[in-house]
Amino acid sequence: MNNYNIPENAIITIAGTVGVGKSSLTRALAEKLNFKTSYENVDHNPYLDKFYDDFKRWSFHLQIYFLAERFKEQKRMFEYGGGFVQDRSIYEDVEIFAKMHEVEGTMSEDDFQTYSNLFEAMVMTPYFPKPDVLIYLESDYEDVIQRIQARGRQMEIDTDPAYWRKLFKQYENWINHFNACPVVRVNINDYDLYENPDSIEPILHKVGHVIQTHRQIDTRS
């Protein structure tokens, strides 16, 4: 056990919209805890560039790819014995990205239903291992857009800003109903990884408290 009362076998997942700083916080928390990291595989995704060129043609393919990759990664982390900080959760795909494309007409109703059924069969079962806590990164929309511009991924910069605003609102709706595991909400303006790395200390203490409380409840029930 570390100074934050976070168990060495814990799995901490970080969620939030594109550009909010999930990867940077994943790295910083893992260094503090001496945990391993689990990142979203963007560089070797065969559909991502195609998707940004044609949402309607590639949205279903992209979501199936992400579901398979995240499922394998979730399974790997638990088989390893935990001790991970994970960049993005498996839960965001169906309720945010796939659902938004279905609503916008860039994924057909049949494809969305097929994807949702597969997600339910794979993930929403008592046997699927869940994270100990999900850290949700909150921000203003303008802050997210500035971060997307700053990191310089051309396919993101060229994307219609209306897409980012819809995604931002979809995330806000999703987190208000999420209950698969305990949630710790963190505003990105409450810490600064570059000017003050120790500013994440309160986050770690809160995460430790939430995990310990939840595990005690599970033991009693």
CSV table of N, CA and C in Angstrom, one decimal, residues 25 41 46 56 60 65 90 92 95 119 135-136 148 173-174 177 194 196-197 208:
chain,number,residue,atom,x,y,z
A,25,LEU,N,-2.4,12.8,-17.8
A,25,LEU,CA,-2.7,12.5,-16.4
A,25,LEU,C,-2.4,11.0,-16.2
A,41,ASN,N,-4.5,2.7,-28.4
A,41,ASN,CA,-3.6,2.5,-29.6
A,41,ASN,C,-4.1,3.3,-30.8
A,46,PRO,N,-6.0,0.9,-38.0
A,46,PRO,CA,-6.1,0.9,-39.4
A,46,PRO,C,-7.3,1.7,-40.0
A,56,LYS,N,-19.5,8.3,-42.0
A,56,LYS,CA,-20.6,7.3,-42.3
A,56,LYS,C,-20.0,6.0,-42.8
A,60,PHE,N,-18.7,2.3,-38.0
A,60,PHE,CA,-19.0,1.0,-37.5
A,60,PHE,C,-17.7,0.2,-37.4
A,65,TYR,N,-13.4,-2.1,-34.0
A,65,TYR,CA,-12.0,-2.3,-33.7
A,65,TYR,C,-11.7,-1.8,-32.3
A,90,ILE,N,-13.6,1.4,-21.6
A,90,ILE,CA,-14.3,0.7,-22.7
A,90,ILE,C,-15.8,1.2,-22.7
A,92,GLU,N,-17.0,4.2,-22.8
A,92,GLU,CA,-17.3,5.4,-23.5
A,92,GLU,C,-17.7,5.2,-25.0
A,95,GLU,N,-21.9,4.4,-25.5
A,95,GLU,CA,-22.8,5.4,-25.0
A,95,GLU,C,-22.5,6.8,-25.6
A,119,PHE,N,-21.5,-5.3,-27.5
A,119,PHE,CA,-21.0,-4.7,-26.3
A,119,PHE,C,-21.6,-5.2,-25.1
A,135,ILE,N,-11.7,8.1,-13.2
A,135,ILE,CA,-11.5,9.5,-13.0
A,135,ILE,C,-12.1,10.2,-14.2
A,136,TYR,N,-13.0,11.1,-14.0
A,136,TYR,CA,-13.6,11.8,-15.2
A,136,TYR,C,-13.1,13.2,-15.2
A,148,ILE,N,-6.8,20.6,-28.3
A,148,ILE,CA,-6.8,19.9,-29.6
A,148,ILE,C,-5.9,20.6,-30.6
A,173,ASN,N,-23.6,14.2,-20.8
A,173,ASN,CA,-24.8,13.4,-20.5
A,173,ASN,C,-24.4,12.0,-20.0
A,174,TRP,N,-23.4,11.5,-20.6
A,174,TRP,CA,-23.0,10.1,-20.2
A,174,TRP,C,-22.5,10.0,-18.8
A,177,HIS,N,-25.0,9.6,-15.8
A,177,HIS,CA,-25.7,8.4,-15.6
A,177,HIS,C,-24.8,7.2,-15.5
A,194,TYR,N,2.7,20.5,-15.5
A,194,TYR,CA,4.0,21.1,-15.9
A,194,TYR,C,4.6,22.1,-15.0
A,196,ASN,N,3.4,22.5,-11.7
A,196,ASN,CA,3.3,22.0,-10.4
A,196,ASN,C,2.8,20.6,-10.4
A,197,PRO,N,3.8,19.6,-10.6
A,197,PRO,CA,3.4,18.2,-10.7
A,197,PRO,C,2.8,17.7,-9.4
A,208,GLY,N,-7.8,7.1,-3.5
A,208,GLY,CA,-7.5,6.1,-2.5
A,208,GLY,C,-8.7,6.0,-1.6
